[in-house]
Each structure stands twice: as C-alpha cells, then as structure tokens.
Amino acid sequence: MMLKKRFLALICGVIFSFGFAPFDLWLLSVLSVAVLIGLLDKSSNKEAFLVGYAFGFGMWLSGISWLYVSIHYHGNIGIIGSSFIVLLFISILSLYSGFLFLLNNVFKSLSPKKLIFLTLPVAWVLMEFLRSYLFTGFPWLISGTMLADTFIDGYTPIIGAQGNSFFLILLSVSVYKLYENITENRTPLLFSLFVLLILMPSYFLKSVEWTSAENEIHVTLYQPNLTLEDKWSQYGIIKSQGMMEKAIEDASEGDLIVFPETALILSENDNKAFMNLVRSKSFEKNITLITGIIEREDDYKIRNRLQTLGAMEDVYDKIKLVPFGEFIPLEKYLGSFLDIIGLNLTNTLPGEAVKSIKTGKLRISPSICYEIAFDELIRKTAKDSNILLTVSNDTWFGRSIGPIQHLEIAQNRALEHKKPLIRSTNSGITAFVSKNGEIIERQTYFEDKTLTRNITLYSGNTFYSKYGNLPLLIFLTLYSTIKAARKKIAKARTEYCIDPVRATKKPKINIPRTTAICSVTL
C-alpha cells in the first residue's frame, strides 16, 4: 500500500510538470496536487516526507530532463555518466518536496480544523523560497510561473510569481475539499463559492492598468543561429561581426539593436579595431547597440557582460552565475571530482553591482540568461525602468523544453512589472513580450530570422514593483511564528496536565487537585 502511494505520488509529480511551458496544462497541475492531498491524508511524518519526495522526483524528472542535452551532447560525457549526473541533481532537488510535505504535516497538527486548508500553500511557498536562495538558489519551475498569460494571471502584478504559487496550491486544496464534500454527501456549495472567490478577482484584475505609456522606440532583435562549435570559431567571429555591421547599416536613427549573450567572444582589448568601428558608426546614426561580450581580466578570469555602444556607452556584468556552468560551488572540495568526470568549467567573475542601463529615453532593466529567474534581482532595476531586456545562449539545450521554460519565466517578469520585455538569444527563443506577459512575436529554434517592431515604453510601478515579496514573506513569517508558538504552548500545557485519577508525577505548579487540566484546543 505504501509503495502504491509513492508510485502514485511520482505520477502526480510528472503530471504537475505539464503545467509549465510548452504544455501549459495548469489545470492538470491543480488536479494532480488535489490527488496528492488525498494520498497524504492521515499520513505519518515519515510517510509524508517519502510521498513528497516521490512527487518531487516525478516533477523534476519530467521538468528538467533537458539538462541531459547540455551534459551529454555538449559536455562530452557518456550516456551513463550524463544520466547519473542528472539523476543525482534530481535526487537532491526532490529533498525540498519531501521536507515540504513534512512541514505541511507539522503545520496540520498545530492548526485548528477551520484553518487547515492554509497549511499546504504556506509550506509550499516557504520551501520554494528556500530553494530560490539556498546554495546560490535554483528558482526554476516555481509553480506560480505556469499562470503567466492565462485568464487568472491578474494577481501577478500584486503578489508576483512566488505569490501565485500560494494561489495555485490554495486552488488545489479547494478542489480537494470540494471533492471531499461531494463524496461525503455534504453540500459542496461553500467550497464551490470559495473556488469562485479565488478565481474571479484574478480574472478582473487583469484589466487594471498599473503602468502608463511613455514613449515608443524601434527595436531589432538578432538571433545569429550559430552552433556552439561555430560560435567559438573564426567563422563564428566573422559572421557575428558581419551581422553587427549590417544591422547598423539597415537601422534608422534612434533605433535599438540587440544581440544575444556572448555574441562577441573576443573582449574589447582583443578586438579594438572592430569595437571602435561599431562604436563610431552607431554614434553617427544615434543608434544604441547592445551586445553580449566576454570581458577577460588580467588574471585569466572572465566576466559575462552586456555592452552598450553608440548613443550610450555603458556595461552590465552578470551577477547571478550558473553553478557548475560559470563557477564551481565549493571548488576547493569539488574541483578534483569534476576533473575526474570530465566537466571543463570556467570560473567567471560575478558583476560588482546591480544596475540599469540608461540611454536617452530608454531606461533598461538588464539581465543575462539565468538571472531572469531571480525575481528580486530583476525588481531592483525594473521598478525604475521602462523596458526589460534579457539575453541568453540556450543553444546548450538544443530543441528541448528548457528554452521554452526560460521564456515563460521571462514572461512572468514582464507581467510582474507590467512593462514590455525583449529577449535575444543565440539560437532560440528570441521574442517580444508585452507588458501583459503575452508573446507578441517569437522565433523558433535555430531559425535564422530578425525580429523588428515598434515597442511602447511604460513608466510607473505595480504593487509588486514597489514591495516585491515582502508582504508575502511577512505573512509566511507570522504564520510560521504563530505555529511555533502554539507548539511551545501545547508542550508546556502537556507538561502541566494533571489527571486526578492517573497522575504519575507531582505538578510543577500549584493547581487544586480537584480540577483535571488536560489538553486545550489550539
């Protein structure tokens, strides 16, 4: 029976992952969690952990299987080695889900029956927060991101994607309670109304205009469409530089031109003649050209950089680096092991400051690749911007679902701040995203095509832009603190509980013997 529960939890985890792009079956995700709640009914703490672990394993197995592509095909590691690394990573990530449902069990034991429906949403969001920041953070497959560009994404400018996770799981709990009422021949009216009460405000909030139109600019996004082998070759250097020169020739005065992450693999010092040429031609036309570039330091370290040329000269260095891709966590201990399995990793230096890029009427919130997943990092510059920009090189993941998930995360950042987002990648998926999180236009994988259109810039701030996750964190902290206090009080009362008939020890406080003091409902 226990094994059957864990297997069903594993299947629920796989189904839950279908709520994310490219499947977007978020209703199935809601139902999968509702089924999981039924499986966990009256489970012990140990069983709750194991069932939760199985659920997490299924979700990650299906949701981040694309990691295999980069490790096997581009890391030059065999099938067995690549599979082992991916499964090891999934096994570690699944611990979060195990502890999530263990925490839910603890909260349930400390909650009055009428508030027990809050325990799972609170535990879920607490664990997603922990995963987003612990050990440099891995904020991928944050549950609330699957609601971007749906009919119930109206809460996003208020509570963000993290808050949407609470909303999504609360919906799952409500669906389960609705089912429970029906099967027990009780009227489901109350929970039917509750489900509607959750959904309807989000739908109507979609029409709220948090930001206002400011200016308009013509933007051109380039997708060089180079294989990784070509990109890091002389051919790739020549093609990329030729595309930039042509882009400037074809542009009109005041345009914004964007090339992807590391479009230029030669640093400024190694390629001065070309950089000066681009700078001069862009300046003459009052064009702003932004490109990814590798900046090499004197000590052989590198920085992953966005460089602005032409109408404005500025740089932004990537802050949040990819673990095991751009730097080695705990290198002192893991370096020799990674050498053995053959991963040739480069230590990249992180940027020194989170900053926006300002040029003329443009106030750009920049991010490079993985950074777009960190909502608070983006918020630091997005609240003062009028457009969001992210560049990436998702060629590492081929035609897998990884790049589509990456784009979905970017949609949430646009929706959180109600400002347009532009995304340029090496081989897909380059896209224009509206302030409502809708994909206006996009390229497909490995498509050699240029996207160009007029983009309206928006100023102002949403509630989320102003306060971020702070209100949600305050609520979660207060909830957890109250639960911890209740547990402490319950323990203290138990110590002083006296049964006048079967007392086995002297009371620690002076209480009349004629009164039986036992457990108090907390």
XYZ file of C-alpha atoms in Angstrom:
522
model
C 0.000 0.000 0.000
C 2.819 2.390 0.904
C 4.663 1.629 -2.327
C 1.473 2.223 -4.287
C 1.094 5.641 -2.648
C 4.649 6.628 -3.552
C 4.229 5.432 -7.127
C 1.008 7.444 -7.488
C 2.812 10.462 -5.986
C 5.556 10.033 -8.595
C 2.925 10.057 -11.365
C 1.297 13.138 -9.802
C 4.688 14.873 -9.922
C 5.107 14.081 -13.613
C 1.589 15.367 -14.343
C 2.236 18.515 -12.282
C 5.185 19.447 -14.541
C 2.795 19.599 -17.530
C 1.521 22.908 -16.173
C 4.746 24.586 -17.306
C 5.625 25.537 -20.867
C 5.410 24.195 -23.511
C 2.383 22.163 -22.343
C 0.654 24.890 -20.260
C -1.833 22.394 -18.782
C -2.004 24.185 -15.438
C -5.446 22.773 -14.636
C -3.890 19.309 -14.673
C -1.294 20.583 -12.199
C -4.058 21.784 -9.880
C -5.772 18.391 -10.071
C -2.518 16.464 -9.532
C -1.914 18.290 -6.246
C -5.543 17.677 -5.223
C -4.985 13.928 -5.754
C -1.734 14.152 -3.785
C -3.569 15.732 -0.838
C -5.839 12.687 -0.783
C -2.830 10.360 -0.782
C -1.342 12.211 2.176
C -4.493 12.094 4.308
C -3.619 10.894 7.840
C -0.014 10.089 6.856
C 2.766 9.923 9.407
C 5.608 12.425 9.172
C 7.866 9.766 7.662
C 5.313 8.781 5.041
C 4.562 12.432 4.224
C 8.260 13.009 3.550
C 8.595 9.913 1.332
C 5.410 10.631 -0.645
C 6.511 14.256 -1.074
C 9.955 13.106 -2.203
C 8.389 10.817 -4.817
C 6.208 13.696 -6.052
C 9.252 15.965 -6.369
C 11.245 13.274 -8.157
C 8.494 12.895 -10.749
C 8.189 16.657 -11.251
C 11.918 17.230 -11.696
C 12.424 14.097 -13.794
C 9.899 15.358 -16.303
C 10.508 19.090 -15.829
C 14.296 19.398 -16.166
C 15.150 16.394 -18.307
C 16.584 18.932 -20.772
C 19.733 19.168 -18.610
C 20.769 15.856 -20.130
C 21.137 17.546 -23.533
C 23.791 20.008 -22.371
C 25.693 17.477 -20.256
C 25.726 14.656 -22.802
C 25.925 16.452 -26.141
C 27.970 19.494 -25.143
C 29.774 18.269 -22.024
C 31.130 15.240 -23.909
C 30.021 12.851 -21.174
C 28.651 9.397 -21.983
C 25.050 8.293 -21.641
C 25.598 6.606 -18.274
C 27.614 9.475 -16.845
C 25.155 12.104 -18.052
C 22.177 10.161 -16.738
C 23.898 9.723 -13.375
C 24.597 13.468 -13.022
C 21.017 14.432 -13.948
C 19.511 11.826 -11.599
C 21.825 12.927 -8.798
C 20.710 16.534 -9.253
C 17.050 15.494 -9.348
C 17.522 13.383 -6.211
C 18.888 16.392 -4.332
C 16.165 18.764 -5.551
C 13.474 16.257 -4.547
C 14.511 16.674 -0.914
C 12.792 20.066 -0.984
C 9.469 18.394 -1.834
C 9.986 15.799 0.880
C 10.556 18.473 3.512
C 7.657 20.488 2.072
C 5.123 17.774 2.875
C 6.790 17.005 6.191
C 6.386 20.674 7.115
C 2.771 20.527 5.960
C 2.172 17.629 8.345
C 3.661 19.610 11.221
C 1.533 22.653 10.403
C -1.599 20.479 10.185
C -1.007 19.111 13.671
C -0.852 22.671 15.029
C -3.776 24.165 13.105
C -7.426 24.443 14.081
C -9.634 22.494 11.671
C -11.148 25.599 10.107
C -7.701 26.905 9.022
C -6.114 23.622 7.983
C -6.604 24.470 4.285
C -3.793 27.073 4.596
C -1.086 24.660 5.733
C -0.094 23.257 2.329
C 0.020 26.615 0.451
C 2.167 28.102 3.221
C 4.540 25.118 3.377
C 4.761 25.041 -0.440
C 5.741 28.699 -0.803
C 8.168 28.567 2.141
C 10.016 25.686 0.514
C 10.066 27.395 -2.902
C 11.551 30.477 -1.253
C 14.186 28.328 0.405
C 15.032 26.649 -2.907
C 15.323 30.047 -4.593
C 18.051 31.258 -2.249
C 19.784 28.313 -0.533
C 23.171 27.319 -2.020
C 23.043 30.239 -4.553
C 19.420 29.319 -5.384
C 17.649 27.381 -8.119
C 14.376 29.267 -8.806
C 13.360 27.050 -11.722
C 9.874 25.535 -12.008
C 8.458 27.942 -9.440
C 4.848 26.765 -9.505
C 3.273 30.202 -9.950
C 5.137 30.832 -13.210
C 2.793 28.463 -15.046
C -0.029 31.011 -14.692
C 1.589 33.620 -16.961
C -0.650 34.594 -19.885
C -3.662 32.679 -18.539
C -7.106 34.031 -17.687
C -6.169 34.065 -13.970
C -2.806 35.868 -14.029
C -4.291 39.105 -12.631
C -2.693 38.594 -9.214
C 0.850 38.580 -10.665
C 1.429 42.387 -10.589
C 0.422 42.274 -6.914
C 1.981 39.112 -5.487
C 4.412 38.033 -8.212
C 5.098 34.500 -9.442
C 6.036 33.343 -5.927
C 2.695 34.567 -4.610
C 0.949 32.817 -7.485
C 2.324 29.545 -6.105
C 0.302 30.157 -2.934
C -2.759 30.940 -5.036
C -2.301 27.828 -7.214
C -1.928 25.417 -4.295
C -4.821 27.048 -2.419
C -6.889 26.312 -5.520
C -5.770 22.652 -5.382
C -6.759 22.397 -1.715
C -10.160 23.908 -2.517
C -10.715 21.407 -5.329
C -9.870 18.546 -2.963
C -12.235 19.912 -0.289
C -14.929 20.245 -2.929
C -14.443 16.590 -3.908
C -14.422 15.557 -0.235
C -17.744 17.304 0.380
C -19.358 15.636 -2.635
C -18.169 12.105 -1.712
C -19.363 12.538 1.873
C -22.799 13.668 0.670
C -22.347 17.134 2.114
C -23.327 20.237 0.236
C -20.371 21.490 -1.816
C -21.825 24.987 -2.087
C -19.420 26.590 0.386
C -16.279 25.366 -1.338
C -17.741 25.978 -4.788
C -18.179 29.606 -3.787
C -14.672 29.640 -2.330
C -13.165 28.404 -5.611
C -15.024 31.147 -7.479
C -13.916 33.672 -4.882
C -10.298 32.744 -5.610
C -10.618 32.794 -9.409
C -12.848 35.788 -10.123
C -10.723 38.618 -8.620
C -7.679 37.401 -10.545
C -9.648 37.484 -13.785
C -10.963 41.011 -13.240
C -7.591 42.321 -12.026
C -6.153 41.584 -15.485
C -7.748 44.806 -16.748
C -6.050 47.055 -14.169
C -3.578 49.468 -15.795
C -0.653 49.651 -13.386
C 1.709 51.481 -15.758
C 1.259 54.169 -18.406
C 2.613 54.575 -21.927
C 5.596 56.889 -22.119
C 7.456 56.753 -25.437
C 7.974 54.480 -28.395
C 11.159 53.034 -29.834
C 12.003 50.857 -32.814
C 13.741 47.645 -31.705
C 15.520 44.969 -33.740
C 16.449 41.629 -32.158
C 19.076 39.418 -33.765
C 19.410 35.654 -33.449
C 22.750 34.676 -35.053
C 21.771 30.978 -35.079
C 25.254 29.562 -34.628
C 26.054 26.089 -33.346
C 28.309 26.062 -30.306
C 31.173 24.806 -32.457
C 30.700 27.637 -34.963
C 30.179 30.250 -32.276
C 33.598 29.595 -30.765
C 35.401 29.534 -34.123
C 36.895 32.044 -36.515
C 33.879 31.537 -38.766
C 31.556 32.471 -35.919
C 33.530 35.599 -35.093
C 33.410 36.772 -38.706
C 29.674 36.015 -39.079
C 28.712 37.793 -35.837
C 30.766 40.865 -36.651
C 29.359 40.973 -40.185
C 25.799 40.807 -38.822
C 26.510 43.737 -36.500
C 27.896 45.926 -39.262
C 24.880 45.146 -41.467
C 22.493 45.757 -38.565
C 23.874 49.276 -38.167
C 23.634 49.940 -41.904
C 19.993 48.815 -42.006
C 18.951 50.693 -38.864
C 17.323 54.097 -38.713
C 18.251 56.942 -36.432
C 17.379 56.313 -32.787
C 16.889 52.546 -33.153
C 17.747 49.977 -30.502
C 19.640 46.904 -31.755
C 20.130 43.873 -29.517
C 22.448 40.882 -29.944
C 22.444 37.871 -27.576
C 24.644 36.700 -24.725
C 28.343 36.374 -25.675
C 27.599 37.322 -29.298
C 31.186 38.642 -29.263
C 33.626 36.098 -27.854
C 36.594 38.444 -28.227
C 36.986 41.037 -25.500
C 37.213 44.777 -26.123
C 41.017 44.715 -25.736
C 41.368 41.764 -28.119
C 39.179 43.358 -30.798
C 39.723 47.112 -30.545
C 39.550 47.905 -34.272
C 36.102 46.320 -34.723
C 34.714 47.728 -31.476
C 35.788 51.242 -32.389
C 34.221 50.838 -35.844
C 30.867 49.743 -34.370
C 31.017 52.473 -31.762
C 31.695 55.155 -34.372
C 29.018 54.025 -36.871
C 26.381 53.635 -34.144
C 27.147 57.065 -32.728
C 26.802 58.700 -36.149
C 23.264 57.313 -36.507
C 22.357 57.868 -32.857
C 21.784 54.110 -32.574
C 22.015 52.141 -29.328
C 23.564 48.721 -29.936
C 23.593 46.265 -27.027
C 25.521 43.022 -27.262
C 26.752 40.254 -25.059
C 30.534 40.128 -24.873
C 33.195 38.257 -22.925
C 35.476 40.527 -20.932
C 38.787 38.974 -19.971
C 40.629 40.018 -16.819
C 44.385 40.151 -16.373
C 44.381 37.048 -14.160
C 42.667 34.917 -16.845
C 39.271 35.293 -15.226
C 36.350 36.422 -17.386
C 33.127 38.388 -16.979
C 29.878 37.724 -18.795
C 28.999 41.231 -19.937
C 26.369 43.295 -21.730
C 27.976 46.215 -23.528
C 26.191 49.266 -24.921
C 27.715 51.059 -27.907
C 26.766 54.149 -29.894
C 24.321 56.650 -28.425
C 25.223 55.483 -24.929
C 28.336 53.807 -23.529
C 27.668 51.503 -20.594
C 28.278 47.952 -19.356
C 26.432 45.469 -17.169
C 28.199 42.396 -15.769
C 26.258 39.277 -14.890
C 25.645 38.988 -11.139
C 23.975 35.589 -10.735
C 26.241 32.947 -12.219
C 25.228 29.416 -13.206
C 26.546 26.822 -10.716
C 28.788 24.248 -12.447
C 28.467 26.252 -15.659
C 30.186 29.551 -14.887
C 31.638 28.784 -11.485
C 32.201 25.772 -9.239
C 30.487 25.902 -5.858
C 32.825 24.652 -3.133
C 35.595 24.410 -5.714
C 38.100 23.557 -3.018
C 36.240 20.290 -2.373
C 34.584 19.531 -5.722
C 37.263 20.604 -8.178
C 39.108 17.277 -8.312
C 35.863 15.303 -8.622
C 34.696 17.435 -11.545
C 38.035 16.964 -13.249
C 37.568 13.201 -12.972
C 34.135 13.208 -14.653
C 35.446 15.498 -17.392
C 33.499 18.735 -16.940
C 35.708 21.550 -18.183
C 34.312 24.508 -16.304
C 35.404 28.113 -16.381
C 35.385 30.293 -13.323
C 33.595 33.503 -14.222
C 33.724 36.565 -12.009
C 30.345 37.959 -10.891
C 29.432 41.580 -11.546
C 30.002 44.077 -8.775
C 26.706 45.977 -8.925
C 23.068 45.538 -9.930
C 22.446 48.447 -12.282
C 20.159 49.632 -15.049
C 21.249 50.866 -18.462
C 20.072 54.387 -19.326
C 20.327 55.885 -22.770
C 18.147 58.753 -23.998
C 14.510 57.873 -23.433
C 15.453 54.278 -22.591
C 15.744 53.028 -19.010
C 16.601 49.349 -19.381
C 16.421 46.635 -16.716
C 19.121 44.203 -17.952
C 19.643 40.520 -17.203
C 21.788 37.792 -18.679
C 20.472 34.242 -19.113
C 19.865 32.557 -15.717
C 19.386 35.899 -13.950
C 15.860 36.357 -15.317
C 14.713 33.594 -12.932
C 15.602 35.704 -9.868
C 12.571 37.914 -9.343
C 14.061 40.136 -6.621
C 17.223 40.735 -8.651
C 15.144 41.926 -11.615
C 12.914 44.059 -9.376
C 15.880 46.152 -8.225
C 16.184 47.711 -11.675
C 12.741 47.019 -13.197
C 10.927 49.420 -10.873
C 12.929 52.336 -12.318
C 12.903 51.111 -15.920
C 10.547 51.457 -18.877
C 11.587 48.218 -20.616
C 13.095 44.884 -19.574
C 15.898 43.229 -21.545
C 17.249 39.714 -21.236
C 19.793 37.933 -23.423
C 20.735 34.275 -23.429
C 22.522 31.453 -25.200
C 20.171 28.479 -24.876
C 21.937 26.593 -27.664
C 23.250 24.325 -24.883
C 19.777 22.796 -24.577
C 19.014 22.148 -28.240
C 15.363 21.691 -29.146
C 14.405 20.573 -25.634
C 11.763 22.210 -23.433
C 14.427 24.129 -21.482
C 14.440 27.274 -23.677
C 10.622 27.397 -23.656
C 10.569 27.253 -19.856
C 13.192 30.000 -19.849
C 10.948 32.194 -21.994
C 7.968 31.501 -19.716
C 9.987 32.759 -16.743
C 10.733 35.949 -18.685
C 7.001 36.398 -19.359
C 6.415 36.464 -15.601
C 8.970 39.235 -15.092
C 7.163 41.386 -17.693
C 3.812 40.686 -16.063
C 5.077 41.383 -12.530
C 6.144 44.894 -13.544
C 3.666 45.494 -16.386
C 6.449 46.556 -18.720
C 7.476 45.130 -22.110
C 10.339 42.667 -22.291
C 12.680 41.972 -25.197
C 14.709 38.772 -25.398
C 17.593 37.993 -27.740
C 19.168 34.524 -27.888
C 21.810 32.829 -29.984
C 19.598 30.103 -31.456
C 16.168 30.449 -29.849
C 13.884 31.555 -28.482
C 14.173 35.274 -29.326
C 10.934 37.129 -28.588
C 8.987 40.299 -27.919
C 6.850 40.038 -24.768
C 4.104 42.547 -23.983
C 3.618 44.217 -20.604
C 0.823 41.695 -20.015
C 3.190 38.757 -20.376
C 1.896 37.821 -23.834
C 4.328 36.723 -26.538
C 3.799 39.245 -29.336
C 6.286 37.685 -31.737
C 8.930 34.995 -31.430
C 11.395 32.943 -33.378
C 11.638 29.167 -33.300
C 14.665 27.007 -32.557
C 17.661 27.511 -34.833
C 15.781 29.948 -37.048
C 17.846 32.499 -38.915
C 15.472 35.437 -38.687
C 15.407 39.014 -37.421
C 12.559 40.382 -35.307
C 11.819 44.082 -35.613
C 8.930 46.260 -34.399
C 7.978 49.435 -32.572
C 7.765 48.931 -28.811
C 5.881 51.209 -26.435
C 7.798 52.053 -23.272
C 5.899 52.119 -19.967
C 6.591 54.013 -16.763
C 5.140 53.557 -13.284
C 5.080 50.698 -10.834
C 2.890 47.787 -9.885
C 2.315 46.826 -6.250
C 4.878 44.051 -6.763
C 7.428 46.500 -8.204
C 7.199 48.583 -5.030
C 7.159 45.860 -2.396
C 8.285 42.652 -4.088
C 7.886 39.518 -1.993
C 7.984 41.425 1.309
C 4.218 41.244 2.085
C 4.210 37.516 1.294
C 7.296 36.914 3.437
C 5.761 38.838 6.352
C 2.627 36.673 6.129
C 4.651 33.439 5.936
C 6.873 34.500 8.844
C 3.907 35.424 11.040
C 2.130 32.174 10.181
C 5.211 30.058 10.971
C 5.926 32.004 14.162
C 2.377 31.527 15.416
C 2.588 27.801 14.682
C 5.908 27.527 16.528
C 4.445 29.421 19.484
C 1.379 27.180 19.550
C 3.604 24.120 19.620
C 5.575 25.539 22.522
C 2.402 26.383 24.441
C 0.952 22.941 23.721
C 4.119 21.313 25.027
C 4.077 23.432 28.170
C 0.429 22.609 28.839
C 1.114 18.912 28.338
C 3.884 19.035 30.956
C 1.452 20.549 33.441
C -1.510 18.320 32.511
C -2.914 16.608 35.612
C -5.303 13.704 35.698
C -6.539 13.413 39.301
C -7.054 9.672 38.877
C -3.929 8.576 36.978
C -1.364 11.280 37.770
C 2.152 9.861 37.760
C 4.174 12.883 38.866
C 3.818 15.919 41.043
C 2.557 19.082 39.399
C 5.118 21.740 38.692
C 2.667 24.495 39.522
C 0.222 24.876 42.366
C -3.122 23.778 40.905
C -6.081 22.489 43.004
C -6.190 18.686 42.940
C -9.921 18.640 42.411
C -9.588 20.006 38.885
C -8.470 17.943 35.922
C -6.496 20.090 33.485
C -5.805 18.427 30.181
C -5.239 19.379 26.593
C -6.597 22.676 25.358
C -7.611 23.042 21.708
C -5.047 25.231 19.967
